[in-house]
mmCIF file of C-alpha atoms and ligand atoms in Angstrom:
data_model
loop_
_atom_site.group_PDB
_atom_site.id
_atom_site.type_symbol
_atom_site.label_atom_id
_atom_site.label_comp_id
_atom_site.label_asym_id
_atom_site.label_seq_id
_atom_site.Cartn_x
_atom_site.Cartn_y
_atom_site.Cartn_z
ATOM 1 C CA UNK A 67 91.364 10.272 119.273
ATOM 2 C CA UNK A 68 88.493 11.329 117.014
ATOM 3 C CA UNK A 69 88.760 11.116 113.229
ATOM 4 C CA UNK A 70 90.110 14.494 112.037
ATOM 5 C CA UNK A 71 87.890 16.776 109.982
ATOM 6 C CA UNK A 72 89.021 19.775 107.952
ATOM 7 C CA UNK A 73 85.942 22.000 107.604
ATOM 8 C CA UNK A 74 85.976 24.469 104.731
ATOM 9 C CA UNK A 75 83.037 26.868 104.634
ATOM 10 C CA UNK A 76 82.340 29.937 102.567
ATOM 11 C CA UNK A 77 80.094 31.561 99.975
ATOM 12 C CA UNK A 78 79.291 30.236 96.488
ATOM 13 C CA UNK A 79 82.257 29.873 94.147
ATOM 14 C CA UNK A 80 84.785 30.842 96.814
ATOM 15 C CA UNK A 81 86.886 27.852 95.752
ATOM 16 C CA UNK A 82 85.904 25.679 98.733
ATOM 17 C CA UNK A 83 85.160 22.605 96.620
ATOM 18 C CA UNK A 84 88.399 22.773 94.664
ATOM 19 C CA UNK A 85 90.487 23.307 97.792
ATOM 20 C CA UNK A 86 88.723 20.652 99.881
ATOM 21 C CA UNK A 87 89.025 18.052 97.100
ATOM 22 C CA UNK A 88 92.776 18.693 96.643
ATOM 23 C CA UNK A 89 93.422 18.658 100.388
ATOM 24 C CA UNK A 90 91.487 15.383 100.731
ATOM 25 C CA UNK A 91 93.350 13.786 97.853
ATOM 26 C CA UNK A 92 96.806 14.768 99.136
ATOM 27 C CA UNK A 93 96.100 13.581 102.667
ATOM 28 C CA UNK A 94 94.318 10.425 101.501
ATOM 29 C CA UNK A 95 91.195 11.701 103.300
ATOM 30 C CA UNK A 96 87.549 11.267 102.343
ATOM 31 C CA UNK A 97 85.831 14.242 100.767
ATOM 32 C CA UNK A 98 82.334 15.603 101.408
ATOM 33 C CA UNK A 99 80.770 18.092 98.982
ATOM 34 C CA UNK A 100 77.814 18.955 101.224
ATOM 35 C CA UNK A 101 76.393 21.389 98.659
ATOM 36 C CA UNK A 102 75.882 18.429 96.316
ATOM 37 C CA UNK A 103 73.574 16.875 98.911
ATOM 38 C CA UNK A 104 71.388 19.999 98.938
ATOM 39 C CA UNK A 105 71.581 20.252 95.161
ATOM 40 C CA UNK A 106 70.598 16.648 94.505
ATOM 41 C CA UNK A 107 67.792 16.834 97.077
ATOM 42 C CA UNK A 108 66.370 19.897 95.312
ATOM 43 C CA UNK A 109 66.853 18.197 91.951
ATOM 44 C CA UNK A 110 64.969 15.095 93.126
ATOM 45 C CA UNK A 111 62.206 17.313 94.551
ATOM 46 C CA UNK A 112 61.786 19.151 91.248
ATOM 47 C CA UNK A 113 61.695 15.845 89.367
ATOM 48 C CA UNK A 114 59.009 14.543 91.707
ATOM 49 C CA UNK A 115 57.093 17.817 91.518
ATOM 50 C CA UNK A 116 57.477 18.467 95.231
ATOM 51 C CA UNK A 117 57.054 22.136 96.135
ATOM 52 C CA UNK A 118 60.404 23.576 97.306
ATOM 53 C CA UNK A 119 58.629 25.164 100.301
ATOM 54 C CA UNK A 120 56.837 21.969 101.391
ATOM 55 C CA UNK A 121 59.035 21.083 104.366
ATOM 56 C CA UNK A 122 57.274 17.864 105.484
ATOM 57 C CA UNK A 123 57.361 16.448 101.927
ATOM 58 C CA UNK A 124 61.041 17.419 101.569
ATOM 59 C CA UNK A 125 61.914 15.832 104.924
ATOM 60 C CA UNK A 126 60.179 12.649 103.793
ATOM 61 C CA UNK A 127 62.058 12.790 100.476
ATOM 62 C CA UNK A 128 65.405 13.303 102.275
ATOM 63 C CA UNK A 129 64.735 10.170 104.330
ATOM 64 C CA UNK A 130 64.259 7.951 101.292
ATOM 65 C CA UNK A 131 66.732 9.456 98.813
ATOM 66 C CA UNK A 132 68.937 6.769 97.292
ATOM 67 C CA UNK A 133 72.212 8.713 96.998
ATOM 68 C CA UNK A 134 75.712 7.504 96.322
ATOM 69 C CA UNK A 135 78.901 9.464 95.770
ATOM 70 C CA UNK A 136 81.762 8.177 93.679
ATOM 71 C CA UNK A 137 84.537 10.715 93.247
ATOM 72 C CA UNK A 138 82.948 13.835 91.771
ATOM 73 C CA UNK A 139 79.935 11.908 90.450
ATOM 74 C CA UNK A 140 76.651 11.770 92.341
ATOM 75 C CA UNK A 141 74.257 8.875 91.753
ATOM 76 C CA UNK A 142 70.537 9.241 92.373
ATOM 77 C CA UNK A 143 68.565 5.981 92.293
ATOM 78 C CA UNK A 144 71.642 4.319 90.798
ATOM 79 C CA UNK A 145 71.937 6.767 87.895
ATOM 80 C CA UNK A 146 74.610 9.488 87.549
ATOM 81 C CA UNK A 147 73.080 12.973 87.712
ATOM 82 C CA UNK A 148 76.102 14.574 86.003
ATOM 83 C CA UNK A 149 76.042 18.335 85.504
ATOM 84 C CA UNK A 150 72.278 18.606 86.003
ATOM 85 C CA UNK A 151 72.930 19.598 89.633
ATOM 86 C CA UNK A 152 75.747 22.026 88.758
ATOM 87 C CA UNK A 153 73.687 24.664 86.976
ATOM 88 C CA UNK A 154 72.842 28.024 88.544
ATOM 89 C CA UNK A 155 69.168 26.977 88.623
ATOM 90 C CA UNK A 156 70.092 23.903 90.667
ATOM 91 C CA UNK A 157 72.137 26.110 93.015
ATOM 92 C CA UNK A 158 69.200 28.439 93.473
ATOM 93 C CA UNK A 159 66.828 25.531 94.161
ATOM 94 C CA UNK A 160 69.345 24.088 96.655
ATOM 95 C CA UNK A 161 69.557 27.366 98.555
ATOM 96 C CA UNK A 162 65.754 27.658 98.568
ATOM 97 C CA UNK A 163 65.325 24.335 100.386
ATOM 98 C CA UNK A 164 68.430 24.932 102.530
ATOM 99 C CA UNK A 165 66.548 27.530 104.620
ATOM 100 C CA UNK A 166 64.301 24.782 106.063
ATOM 101 C CA UNK A 167 65.547 23.697 109.526
ATOM 102 C CA UNK A 168 63.878 20.272 109.629
ATOM 103 C CA UNK A 169 65.182 19.419 106.198
ATOM 104 C CA UNK A 170 68.705 20.410 107.293
ATOM 105 C CA UNK A 171 68.328 18.149 110.302
ATOM 106 C CA UNK A 172 67.163 15.286 108.081
ATOM 107 C CA UNK A 173 70.354 15.630 106.022
ATOM 108 C CA UNK A 174 72.740 15.721 109.001
ATOM 109 C CA UNK A 175 73.322 11.981 109.437
ATOM 110 C CA UNK A 176 74.118 11.544 105.743
ATOM 111 C CA UNK A 177 76.793 14.211 105.998
ATOM 112 C CA UNK A 178 78.280 12.905 109.253
ATOM 113 C CA UNK A 179 78.528 9.399 107.751
ATOM 114 C CA UNK A 180 81.379 10.698 105.571
ATOM 115 C CA UNK A 181 83.572 11.016 108.653
ATOM 116 C CA UNK A 182 85.654 7.914 108.270
ATOM 117 C CA UNK A 183 89.292 7.040 108.919
ATOM 118 C CA UNK A 184 91.815 8.335 108.193
ATOM 119 C CA UNK A 185 90.009 11.702 107.953
ATOM 120 C CA UNK A 186 87.623 13.980 106.097
ATOM 121 C CA UNK A 187 87.824 17.272 104.235
ATOM 122 C CA UNK A 188 84.315 18.739 104.016
ATOM 123 C CA UNK A 189 83.084 21.848 102.262
ATOM 124 C CA UNK A 190 79.847 23.782 102.628
ATOM 125 C CA UNK A 191 78.282 26.562 104.662
ATOM 126 C CA UNK A 192 77.945 25.010 108.122
ATOM 127 C CA UNK A 193 80.638 22.325 108.250
ATOM 128 C CA UNK A 194 82.510 23.974 111.114
ATOM 129 C CA UNK A 195 79.497 25.441 112.889
ATOM 130 C CA UNK A 196 76.860 22.675 112.854
ATOM 131 C CA UNK A 197 77.838 19.444 111.106
ATOM 132 C CA UNK A 198 81.371 18.999 112.520
ATOM 133 C CA UNK A 199 81.686 21.495 115.387
ATOM 134 C CA UNK A 200 84.709 19.551 116.694
ATOM 135 C CA UNK A 201 86.587 19.774 113.362
ATOM 136 C CA UNK A 202 90.367 19.822 113.788
ATOM 137 C CA UNK A 203 90.700 22.754 111.385
ATOM 138 C CA UNK A 204 88.016 25.283 110.427
ATOM 139 C CA UNK A 205 88.480 27.604 107.521
ATOM 140 C CA UNK A 206 86.179 30.243 106.087
ATOM 141 C CA UNK A 207 87.120 30.964 102.476
ATOM 142 C CA UNK A 208 86.002 34.074 100.758
ATOM 143 C CA UNK A 209 86.769 36.200 97.687
ATOM 144 C CA UNK A 210 85.208 39.257 96.105
ATOM 145 C CA UNK A 211 81.832 38.644 94.439
ATOM 146 C CA UNK A 212 83.296 39.684 91.062
ATOM 147 C CA UNK A 213 86.154 37.208 91.304
ATOM 148 C CA UNK A 214 83.793 34.449 92.365
ATOM 149 C CA UNK A 215 81.419 35.219 89.481
ATOM 150 C CA UNK A 216 84.347 35.091 87.057
ATOM 151 C CA UNK A 217 85.472 31.722 88.417
ATOM 152 C CA UNK A 218 81.968 30.273 88.175
ATOM 153 C CA UNK A 219 81.623 31.646 84.634
ATOM 154 C CA UNK A 220 84.860 29.962 83.534
ATOM 155 C CA UNK A 221 83.848 26.688 85.206
ATOM 156 C CA UNK A 222 80.517 26.614 83.373
ATOM 157 C CA UNK A 223 82.061 27.508 79.995
ATOM 158 C CA UNK A 224 84.740 24.818 80.436
ATOM 159 C CA UNK A 225 81.981 22.302 81.031
ATOM 160 C CA UNK A 226 80.319 23.407 77.804
ATOM 161 C CA UNK A 227 77.332 24.853 79.704
ATOM 162 C CA UNK A 228 75.832 28.215 78.789
ATOM 163 C CA UNK A 229 76.669 31.143 81.070
ATOM 164 C CA UNK A 230 76.031 34.855 81.430
ATOM 165 C CA UNK A 231 78.459 36.732 83.664
ATOM 166 C CA UNK A 232 76.174 39.487 84.953
ATOM 167 C CA UNK A 233 73.404 36.966 85.638
ATOM 168 C CA UNK A 234 75.878 34.774 87.545
ATOM 169 C CA UNK A 235 77.019 37.731 89.647
ATOM 170 C CA UNK A 236 73.428 38.600 90.489
ATOM 171 C CA UNK A 237 72.601 34.955 91.313
ATOM 172 C CA UNK A 238 75.669 34.648 93.555
ATOM 173 C CA UNK A 239 74.786 37.791 95.464
ATOM 174 C CA UNK A 240 71.177 36.693 95.935
ATOM 175 C CA UNK A 241 72.270 33.225 97.055
ATOM 176 C CA UNK A 242 74.878 34.627 99.482
ATOM 177 C CA UNK A 243 72.276 36.958 100.970
ATOM 178 C CA UNK A 244 69.795 34.090 101.451
ATOM 179 C CA UNK A 245 72.457 31.730 102.859
ATOM 180 C CA UNK A 246 73.708 34.346 105.312
ATOM 181 C CA UNK A 247 70.305 35.648 106.422
ATOM 182 C CA UNK A 248 68.523 32.363 107.159
ATOM 183 C CA UNK A 249 68.010 31.436 110.783
ATOM 184 C CA UNK A 250 68.858 27.728 110.392
ATOM 185 C CA UNK A 251 72.643 27.231 110.180
ATOM 186 C CA UNK A 252 73.368 30.514 108.402
ATOM 187 C CA UNK A 253 76.592 30.863 106.479
ATOM 188 C CA UNK A 254 78.898 32.770 108.778
ATOM 189 C CA UNK A 255 82.511 33.267 109.600
ATOM 190 C CA UNK A 256 82.582 31.508 112.972
ATOM 191 C CA UNK A 257 84.984 32.959 115.545
ATOM 192 C CA UNK A 258 86.998 29.726 115.626
ATOM 193 C CA UNK A 259 87.379 29.542 111.815
ATOM 194 C CA UNK A 260 90.414 31.016 110.091
ATOM 195 C CA UNK A 261 89.410 33.521 107.422
ATOM 196 C CA UNK A 262 91.228 33.188 104.096
ATOM 197 C CA UNK A 263 90.458 35.789 101.445
ATOM 198 C CA UNK A 264 91.429 34.021 98.222
ATOM 199 C CA UNK A 265 91.037 37.082 95.972
ATOM 200 C CA UNK A 266 94.191 37.083 93.851
ATOM 201 C CA UNK A 267 95.580 33.928 95.535
ATOM 202 C CA UNK A 268 96.515 30.831 93.542
ATOM 203 C CA UNK A 269 94.903 27.489 94.349
ATOM 204 C CA UNK A 270 98.323 26.135 95.371
ATOM 205 C CA UNK A 271 98.809 28.968 97.874
ATOM 206 C CA UNK A 272 95.404 28.377 99.473
ATOM 207 C CA UNK A 273 96.010 24.612 99.678
ATOM 208 C CA UNK A 274 99.381 25.279 101.335
ATOM 209 C CA UNK A 275 97.757 27.558 103.899
ATOM 210 C CA UNK A 276 95.207 24.858 104.796
ATOM 211 C CA UNK A 277 97.995 22.268 105.076
ATOM 212 C CA UNK A 278 99.935 24.560 107.395
ATOM 213 C CA UNK A 279 96.864 25.025 109.601
ATOM 214 C CA UNK A 280 96.305 21.274 109.690
ATOM 215 C CA UNK A 281 99.956 20.539 110.577
ATOM 216 C CA UNK A 282 99.807 23.124 113.362
ATOM 217 C CA UNK A 283 96.568 21.630 114.705
ATOM 218 C CA UNK A 284 97.980 18.085 114.583
ATOM 219 C CA UNK A 285 101.001 19.274 116.530
ATOM 220 C CA UNK A 286 98.682 20.463 119.300
ATOM 221 C CA UNK A 287 96.829 17.150 119.763
HETATM 222 O O1 C5P B 79 78.182 24.826 97.769
HETATM 223 P P1 C5P B 79 77.077 24.830 96.742
HETATM 224 O O2 C5P B 79 77.032 26.053 95.896
HETATM 225 O O3 C5P B 79 77.091 23.579 95.907
HETATM 226 O O4 C5P B 79 75.717 24.775 97.601
HETATM 227 C C1 C5P B 79 74.466 24.967 97.029
HETATM 228 C C2 C5P B 79 73.529 25.548 98.088
HETATM 229 O O5 C5P B 79 73.294 24.569 99.092
HETATM 230 C C3 C5P B 79 74.083 26.755 98.829
HETATM 231 O O6 C5P B 79 73.761 27.994 98.199
HETATM 232 C C4 C5P B 79 73.423 26.648 100.201
HETATM 233 O O7 C5P B 79 72.160 27.279 100.225
HETATM 234 C C5 C5P B 79 73.193 25.175 100.379
HETATM 235 N N1 C5P B 79 74.168 24.585 101.296
HETATM 236 C C6 C5P B 79 73.914 24.714 102.655
HETATM 237 N N2 C5P B 79 74.759 24.120 103.547
HETATM 238 C C7 C5P B 79 75.829 23.450 103.138
HETATM 239 C C8 C5P B 79 76.115 23.342 101.761
HETATM 240 C C9 C5P B 79 75.261 23.939 100.853
HETATM 241 O O8 C5P B 79 72.953 25.341 103.053
HETATM 242 N N3 C5P B 79 76.608 22.866 104.030
#
């Protein structure tokens, strides 16, 4: 039997990362934050003064990136990148390069390498559609743009980073529009993914719902 994957997709700040990390921890599964891969690739490109529209140069960069994940920390060339990839600017840069199909392809193997026993919880935009189409459970998380902007605002303030709520809302909406409109692996609610609108739901309730879906799916195999 294949190694089970729980694919959690959805727009920015929908809570995917929080939910996927808790689910992974409780099940003893590995965790993939695929957005971090796009963020750190864009971050490395900016550092190396590579144009974010230069697909061949970005593909080449993706092939030689020295990346390592350890819990929530991402290491680039052996050094922790910390919150430098968590800013809104880094998110915008990530979504700019994420429209490039050959770059996405170049990052596929790195993402699939996270699928290891006993299982994987993965969050992103195309986990259930492209990266792990045979995932045991597919969820599409969403929430109103205002609620998502509020969550992101609180996250940034808690980290001691500067934040502006109306700017965040505008950034989120622009990023969602770009992520949904691109032709390569657009963010979409796939027909085989269960839609969970987390507006007004607690984290515990969403985690429980994902657990229930996973238990049901396990019962079927
Ligand atoms: O999830 P996160 O906000 O960290 O992702 C940053 C950006 O990376 C997204 O806006 C999206 O453009 C891109 N991304 C993607 N596919 C994924 C994960 C992230 O295109 N699986």
